[in-house]
Short mmCIF file of C-alpha atoms in Angstrom, two decimals:
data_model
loop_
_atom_site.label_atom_id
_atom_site.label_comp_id
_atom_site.label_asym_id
_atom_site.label_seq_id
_atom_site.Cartn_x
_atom_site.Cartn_y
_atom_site.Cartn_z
CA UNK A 1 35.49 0.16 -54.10
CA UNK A 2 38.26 -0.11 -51.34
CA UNK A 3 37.41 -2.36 -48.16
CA UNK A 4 35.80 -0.12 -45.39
CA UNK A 5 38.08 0.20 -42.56
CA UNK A 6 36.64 0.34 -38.95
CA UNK A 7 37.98 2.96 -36.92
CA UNK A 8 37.75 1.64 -33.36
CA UNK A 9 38.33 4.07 -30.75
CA UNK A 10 40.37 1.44 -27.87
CA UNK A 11 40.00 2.69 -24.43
CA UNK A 12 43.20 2.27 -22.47
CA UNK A 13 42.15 0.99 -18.80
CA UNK A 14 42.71 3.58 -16.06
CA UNK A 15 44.16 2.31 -12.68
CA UNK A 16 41.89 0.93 -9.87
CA UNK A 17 40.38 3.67 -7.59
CA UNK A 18 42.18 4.06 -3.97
CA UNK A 19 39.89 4.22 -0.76
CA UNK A 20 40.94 8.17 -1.21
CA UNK A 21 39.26 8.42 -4.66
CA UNK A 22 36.25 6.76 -3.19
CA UNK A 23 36.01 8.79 -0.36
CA UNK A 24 36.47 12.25 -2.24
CA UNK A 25 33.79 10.43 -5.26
CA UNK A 26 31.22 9.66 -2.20
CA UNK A 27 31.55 13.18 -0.47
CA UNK A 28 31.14 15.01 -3.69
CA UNK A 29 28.15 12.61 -4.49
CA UNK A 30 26.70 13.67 -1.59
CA UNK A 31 25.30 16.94 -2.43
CA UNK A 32 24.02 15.62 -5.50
CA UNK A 33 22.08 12.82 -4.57
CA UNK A 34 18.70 13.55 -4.95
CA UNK A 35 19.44 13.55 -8.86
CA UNK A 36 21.03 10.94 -8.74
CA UNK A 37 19.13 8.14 -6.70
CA UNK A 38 15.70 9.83 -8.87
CA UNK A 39 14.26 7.00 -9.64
CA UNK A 40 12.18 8.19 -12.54
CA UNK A 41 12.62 7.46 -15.86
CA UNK A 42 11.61 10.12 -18.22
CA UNK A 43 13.97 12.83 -20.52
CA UNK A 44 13.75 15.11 -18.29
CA UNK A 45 15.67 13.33 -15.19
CA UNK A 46 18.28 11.87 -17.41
CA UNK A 47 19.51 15.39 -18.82
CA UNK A 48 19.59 16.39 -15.18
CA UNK A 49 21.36 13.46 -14.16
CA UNK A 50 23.58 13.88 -17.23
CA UNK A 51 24.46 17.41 -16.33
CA UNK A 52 24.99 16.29 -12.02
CA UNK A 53 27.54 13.66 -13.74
CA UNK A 54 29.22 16.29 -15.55
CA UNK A 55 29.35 18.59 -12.88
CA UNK A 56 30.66 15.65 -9.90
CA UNK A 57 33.63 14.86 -12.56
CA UNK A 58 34.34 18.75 -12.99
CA UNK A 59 34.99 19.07 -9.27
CA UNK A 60 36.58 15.72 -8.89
CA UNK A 61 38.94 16.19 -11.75
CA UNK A 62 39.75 19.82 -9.74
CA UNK A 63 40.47 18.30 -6.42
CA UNK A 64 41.91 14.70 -6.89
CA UNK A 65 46.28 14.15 -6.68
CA UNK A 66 45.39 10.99 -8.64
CA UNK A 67 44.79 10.58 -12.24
CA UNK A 68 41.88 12.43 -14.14
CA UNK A 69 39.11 10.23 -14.38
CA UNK A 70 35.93 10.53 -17.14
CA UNK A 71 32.10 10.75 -16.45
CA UNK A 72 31.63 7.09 -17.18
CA UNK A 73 34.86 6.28 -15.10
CA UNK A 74 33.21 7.84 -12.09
CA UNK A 75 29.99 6.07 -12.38
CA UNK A 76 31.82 3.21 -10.23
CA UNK A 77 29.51 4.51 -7.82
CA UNK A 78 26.52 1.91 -9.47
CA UNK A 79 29.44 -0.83 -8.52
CA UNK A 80 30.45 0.30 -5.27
CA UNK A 81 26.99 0.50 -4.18
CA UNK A 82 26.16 -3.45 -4.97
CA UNK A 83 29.04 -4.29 -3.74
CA UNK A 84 27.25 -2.41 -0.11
CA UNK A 85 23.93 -4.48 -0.87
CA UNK A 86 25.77 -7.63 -1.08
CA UNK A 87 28.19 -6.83 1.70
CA UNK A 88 24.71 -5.91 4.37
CA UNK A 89 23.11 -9.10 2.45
CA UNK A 90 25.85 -11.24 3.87
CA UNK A 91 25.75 -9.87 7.31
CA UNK A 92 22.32 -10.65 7.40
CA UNK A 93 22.20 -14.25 6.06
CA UNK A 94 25.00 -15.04 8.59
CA UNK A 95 22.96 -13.38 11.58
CA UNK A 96 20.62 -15.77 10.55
CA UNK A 97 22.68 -18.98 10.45
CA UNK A 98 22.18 -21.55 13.20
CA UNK A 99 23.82 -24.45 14.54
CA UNK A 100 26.57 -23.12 16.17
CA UNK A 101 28.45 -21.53 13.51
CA UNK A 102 30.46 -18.18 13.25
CA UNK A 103 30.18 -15.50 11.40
CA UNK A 104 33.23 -14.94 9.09
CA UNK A 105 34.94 -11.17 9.56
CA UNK A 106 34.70 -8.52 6.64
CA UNK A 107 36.94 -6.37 6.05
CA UNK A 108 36.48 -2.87 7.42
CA UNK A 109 35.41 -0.58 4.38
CA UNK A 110 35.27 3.46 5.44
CA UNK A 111 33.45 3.60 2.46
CA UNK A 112 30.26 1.55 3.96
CA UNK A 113 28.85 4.39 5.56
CA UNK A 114 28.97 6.96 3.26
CA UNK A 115 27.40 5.03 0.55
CA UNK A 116 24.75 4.10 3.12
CA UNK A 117 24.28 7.69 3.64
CA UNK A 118 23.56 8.16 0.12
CA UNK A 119 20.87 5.54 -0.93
CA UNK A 120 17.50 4.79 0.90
CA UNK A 121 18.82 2.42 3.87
CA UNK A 122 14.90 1.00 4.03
CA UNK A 123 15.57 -0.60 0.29
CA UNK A 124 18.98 -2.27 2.02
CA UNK A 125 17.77 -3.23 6.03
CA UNK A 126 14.34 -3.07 4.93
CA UNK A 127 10.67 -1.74 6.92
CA UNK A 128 11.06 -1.50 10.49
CA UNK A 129 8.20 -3.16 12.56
CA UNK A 130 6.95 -1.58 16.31
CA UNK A 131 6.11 -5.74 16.86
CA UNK A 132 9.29 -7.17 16.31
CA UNK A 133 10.15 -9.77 13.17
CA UNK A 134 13.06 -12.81 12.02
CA UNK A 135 14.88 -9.73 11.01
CA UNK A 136 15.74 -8.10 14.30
CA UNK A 137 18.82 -9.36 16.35
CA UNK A 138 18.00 -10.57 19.49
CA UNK A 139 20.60 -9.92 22.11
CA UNK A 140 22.97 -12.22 23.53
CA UNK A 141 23.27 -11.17 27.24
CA UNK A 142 20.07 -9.39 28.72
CA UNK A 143 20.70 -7.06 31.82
CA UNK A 144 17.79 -6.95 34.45
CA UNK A 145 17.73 -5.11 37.71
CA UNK A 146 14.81 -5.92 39.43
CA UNK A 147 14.67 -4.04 42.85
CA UNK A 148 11.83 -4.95 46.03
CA UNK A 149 11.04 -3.10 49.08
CA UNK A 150 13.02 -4.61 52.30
CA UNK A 151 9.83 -5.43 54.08
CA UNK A 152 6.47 -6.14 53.20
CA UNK A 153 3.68 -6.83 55.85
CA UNK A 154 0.97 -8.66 54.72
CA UNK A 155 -0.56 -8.40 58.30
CA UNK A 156 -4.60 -6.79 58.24
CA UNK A 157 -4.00 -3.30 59.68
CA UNK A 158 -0.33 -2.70 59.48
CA UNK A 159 1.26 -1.06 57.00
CA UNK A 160 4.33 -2.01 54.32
CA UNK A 161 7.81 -0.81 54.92
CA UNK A 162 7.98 1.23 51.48
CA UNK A 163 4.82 3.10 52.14
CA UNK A 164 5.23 6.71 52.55
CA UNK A 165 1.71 8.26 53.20
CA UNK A 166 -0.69 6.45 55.12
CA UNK A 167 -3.70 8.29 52.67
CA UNK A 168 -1.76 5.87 49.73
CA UNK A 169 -0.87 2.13 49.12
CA UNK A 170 2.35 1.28 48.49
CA UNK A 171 4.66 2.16 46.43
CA UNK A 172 2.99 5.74 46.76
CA UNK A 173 0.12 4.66 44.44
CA UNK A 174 -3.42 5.91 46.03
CA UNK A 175 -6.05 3.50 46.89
CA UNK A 176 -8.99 4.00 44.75
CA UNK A 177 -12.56 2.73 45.88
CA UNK A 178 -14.69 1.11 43.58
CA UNK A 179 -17.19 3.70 42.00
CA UNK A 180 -20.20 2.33 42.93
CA UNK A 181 -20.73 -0.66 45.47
CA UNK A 182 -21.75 -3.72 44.99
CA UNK A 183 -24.00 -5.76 46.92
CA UNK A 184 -22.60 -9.69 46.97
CA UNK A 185 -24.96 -12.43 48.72
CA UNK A 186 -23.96 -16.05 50.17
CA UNK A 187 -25.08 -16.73 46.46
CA UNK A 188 -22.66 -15.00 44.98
CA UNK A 189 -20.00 -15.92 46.61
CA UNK A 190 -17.18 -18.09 45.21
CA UNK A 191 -15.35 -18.87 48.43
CA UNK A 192 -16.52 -22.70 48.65
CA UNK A 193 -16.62 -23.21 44.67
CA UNK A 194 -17.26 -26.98 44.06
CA UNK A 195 -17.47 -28.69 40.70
CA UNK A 196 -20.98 -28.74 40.03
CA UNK A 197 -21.84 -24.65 40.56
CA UNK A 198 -21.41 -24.31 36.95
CA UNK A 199 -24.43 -25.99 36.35
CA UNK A 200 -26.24 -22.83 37.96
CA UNK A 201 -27.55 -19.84 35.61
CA UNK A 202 -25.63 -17.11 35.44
CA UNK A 203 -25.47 -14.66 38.00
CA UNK A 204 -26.32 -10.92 36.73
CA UNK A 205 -23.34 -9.18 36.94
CA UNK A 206 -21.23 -11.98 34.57
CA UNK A 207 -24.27 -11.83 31.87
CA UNK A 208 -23.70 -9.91 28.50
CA UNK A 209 -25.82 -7.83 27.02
CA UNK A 210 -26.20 -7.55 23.10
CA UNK A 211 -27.46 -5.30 21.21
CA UNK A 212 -28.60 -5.74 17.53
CA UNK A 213 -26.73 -3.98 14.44
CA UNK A 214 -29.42 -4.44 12.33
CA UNK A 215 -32.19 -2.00 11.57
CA UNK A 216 -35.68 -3.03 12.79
CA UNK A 217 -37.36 -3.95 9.79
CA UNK A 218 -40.64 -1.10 8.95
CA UNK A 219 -43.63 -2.97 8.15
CA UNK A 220 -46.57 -1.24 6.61
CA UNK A 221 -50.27 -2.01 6.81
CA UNK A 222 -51.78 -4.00 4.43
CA UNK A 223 -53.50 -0.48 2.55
CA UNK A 224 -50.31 1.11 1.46
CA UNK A 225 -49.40 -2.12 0.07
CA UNK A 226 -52.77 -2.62 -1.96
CA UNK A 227 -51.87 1.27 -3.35
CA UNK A 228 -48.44 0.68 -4.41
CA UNK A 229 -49.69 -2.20 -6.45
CA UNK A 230 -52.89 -0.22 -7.87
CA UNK A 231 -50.46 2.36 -8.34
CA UNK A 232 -47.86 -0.22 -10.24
CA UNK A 233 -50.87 -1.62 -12.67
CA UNK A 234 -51.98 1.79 -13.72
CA UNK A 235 -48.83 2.80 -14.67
CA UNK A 236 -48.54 -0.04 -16.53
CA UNK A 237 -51.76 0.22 -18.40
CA UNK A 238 -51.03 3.64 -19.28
CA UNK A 239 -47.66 1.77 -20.64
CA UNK A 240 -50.13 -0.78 -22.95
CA UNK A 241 -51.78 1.98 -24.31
CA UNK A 242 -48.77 4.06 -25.54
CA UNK A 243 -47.08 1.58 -27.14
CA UNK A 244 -49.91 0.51 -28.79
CA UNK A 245 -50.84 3.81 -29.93
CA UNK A 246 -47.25 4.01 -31.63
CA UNK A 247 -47.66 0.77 -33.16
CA UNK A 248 -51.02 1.51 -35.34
CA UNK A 249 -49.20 5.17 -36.04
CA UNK A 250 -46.29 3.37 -36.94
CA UNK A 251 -48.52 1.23 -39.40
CA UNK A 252 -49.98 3.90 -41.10
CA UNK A 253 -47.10 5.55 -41.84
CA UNK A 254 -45.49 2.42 -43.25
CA UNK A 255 -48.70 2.10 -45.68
CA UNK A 256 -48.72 5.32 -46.53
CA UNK A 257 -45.06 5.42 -47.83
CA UNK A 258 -46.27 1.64 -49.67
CA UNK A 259 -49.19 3.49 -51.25
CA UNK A 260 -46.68 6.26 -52.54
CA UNK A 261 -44.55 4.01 -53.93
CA UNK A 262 -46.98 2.13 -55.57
CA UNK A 263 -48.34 4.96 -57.44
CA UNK A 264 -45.14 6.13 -58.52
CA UNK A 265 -44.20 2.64 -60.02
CA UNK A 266 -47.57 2.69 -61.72
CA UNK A 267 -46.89 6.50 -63.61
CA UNK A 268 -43.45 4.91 -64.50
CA UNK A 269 -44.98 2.29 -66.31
CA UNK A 270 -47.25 4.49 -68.18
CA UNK A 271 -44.91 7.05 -69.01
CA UNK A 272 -42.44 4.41 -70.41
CA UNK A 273 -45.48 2.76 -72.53
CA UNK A 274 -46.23 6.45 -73.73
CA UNK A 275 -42.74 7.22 -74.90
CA UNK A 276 -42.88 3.37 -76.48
CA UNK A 277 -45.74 4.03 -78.42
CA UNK A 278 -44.59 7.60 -79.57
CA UNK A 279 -41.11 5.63 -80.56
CA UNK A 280 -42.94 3.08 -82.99
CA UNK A 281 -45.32 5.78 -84.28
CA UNK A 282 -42.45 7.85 -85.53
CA UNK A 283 -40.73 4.56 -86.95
#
């Protein structure tokens, strides 16, 4: 036998992609990328993922000025999109950074957006929140206009510069009156507050009222009670006397079968000492 030769099929390397080839890959990508971000797993997303990589190096083999590139050539796009993660990762961490230091320049990539355009941006920039989080950037240089009416009379009786209607308050909001009234006593009132009014009970209109979650609990007379438990014991008399009923059944069964037994041992024997004696007899 001759030594087995290897055949190795050597892949000559193709020449790095230009920002056009990107481009064009991303665009064509594009329409396609349901089937390919599918995050599933089973046979029946990989053959349609097989056949969308097929089909996006059919039509980028047909427009391209560049060289031809293969189906695994083109998935650079797995690359190009870490590359993304880790570029928006870096942004992030440097947002971040304190003590005075600044953050270091990228280099513009037209490529950046169309890739984001592709994937899920909440997997890359993550959930936003309605409250506000560490992850937000909080703005440098906040603008606030804050405009007041020229005049303002505080006077009982007359009225403020930047009211309109006499019927409304200012700021043309309408006065509403309190919909029912309340009736206030020296007691009640907190004008000359000194340090030991605490000490008083409360007055009625600060008191809470509660009101219990709970069901109230039903309690029965003392006659239902006495039938449940009659009711209880009979039941479990009645109980006694079943079981006990199958246990002498059960008994007499079980002596009945011993009986039958018995008396078929007993014709065994004295069929056996029959055909014995007929044996010697003949002898």
């Amino acid at each position: 036998m001759g030594n087995k030769t290897k055949l190795k099929t050597e892949t000559k390397r193709a020449p790095n992609y230009s920002v056009k080839e990107k481009s064009l890959l991303l665009n064509i990508l594009y329409d396609s990328k349901n089937i390919i971000e599918n995050k599933k797993t089973d046979s029946t997303t990989w053959r349609e993922k097989d056949e969308a990589w097929q089909n996006i190096t059919n039509i980028f083999n047909s427009q391209t000025v560049d060289c031809p590139r293969s189906k695994d050539s083109l998935r650079k796009y797995y690359n190009i999109k870490k590359s993304v993660r880790k570029e928006v990762l870096k942004e992030k961490l440097q947002i971040k950074q304190t003590g005075g230091r600044v953050a270091e320049k990228t280099e513009e990539d037209c490529t950046k957006d169309l890739v984001l355009g592709l994937i899920n941006e909440k997997t890359v920039f993550g959930l936003n929140t309605s409250f506000g989080g560490d992850t937000n950037e909080i703005p440098s240089n906040i603008d606030a206009k804050v405009t007041m009416p020229d005049q303002v009379e505080t006077t009982e009786g007359a009225t403020s510069a930047a009211c309109g209607n006499p019927k409304k308050g200012c700021y043309g909001i309408a006065d509403e009156k309190p919909s029912r009234s309340l009736s206030f006593t020296k007691k009640d009132d907190w004008g000359n507050f000194s340090a030991s009014k605490p000490k008083n009970p409360v007055t009625p209109y600060l008191k809470q009222k509660w009101t219990k979650r709970r069901r109230p609990g039903i309690v029965q007379p003392a006659s239902k009670l006495e039938e449940k438990y009659d009711h209880i014991a009979n039941i479990k008399q009645e109980l006694y006397h079943l079981e006990k009923e199958h246990i002498l059944k059960r008994e007499k069964r079980e002596e009945h079968i011993f009986n039958l037994k018995k008396t078929k041992l007993e014709l065994d024997i004295k069929l056996r000492e029959l055909e014995l004696k007929k044996h010697l007899d003949g002898i």
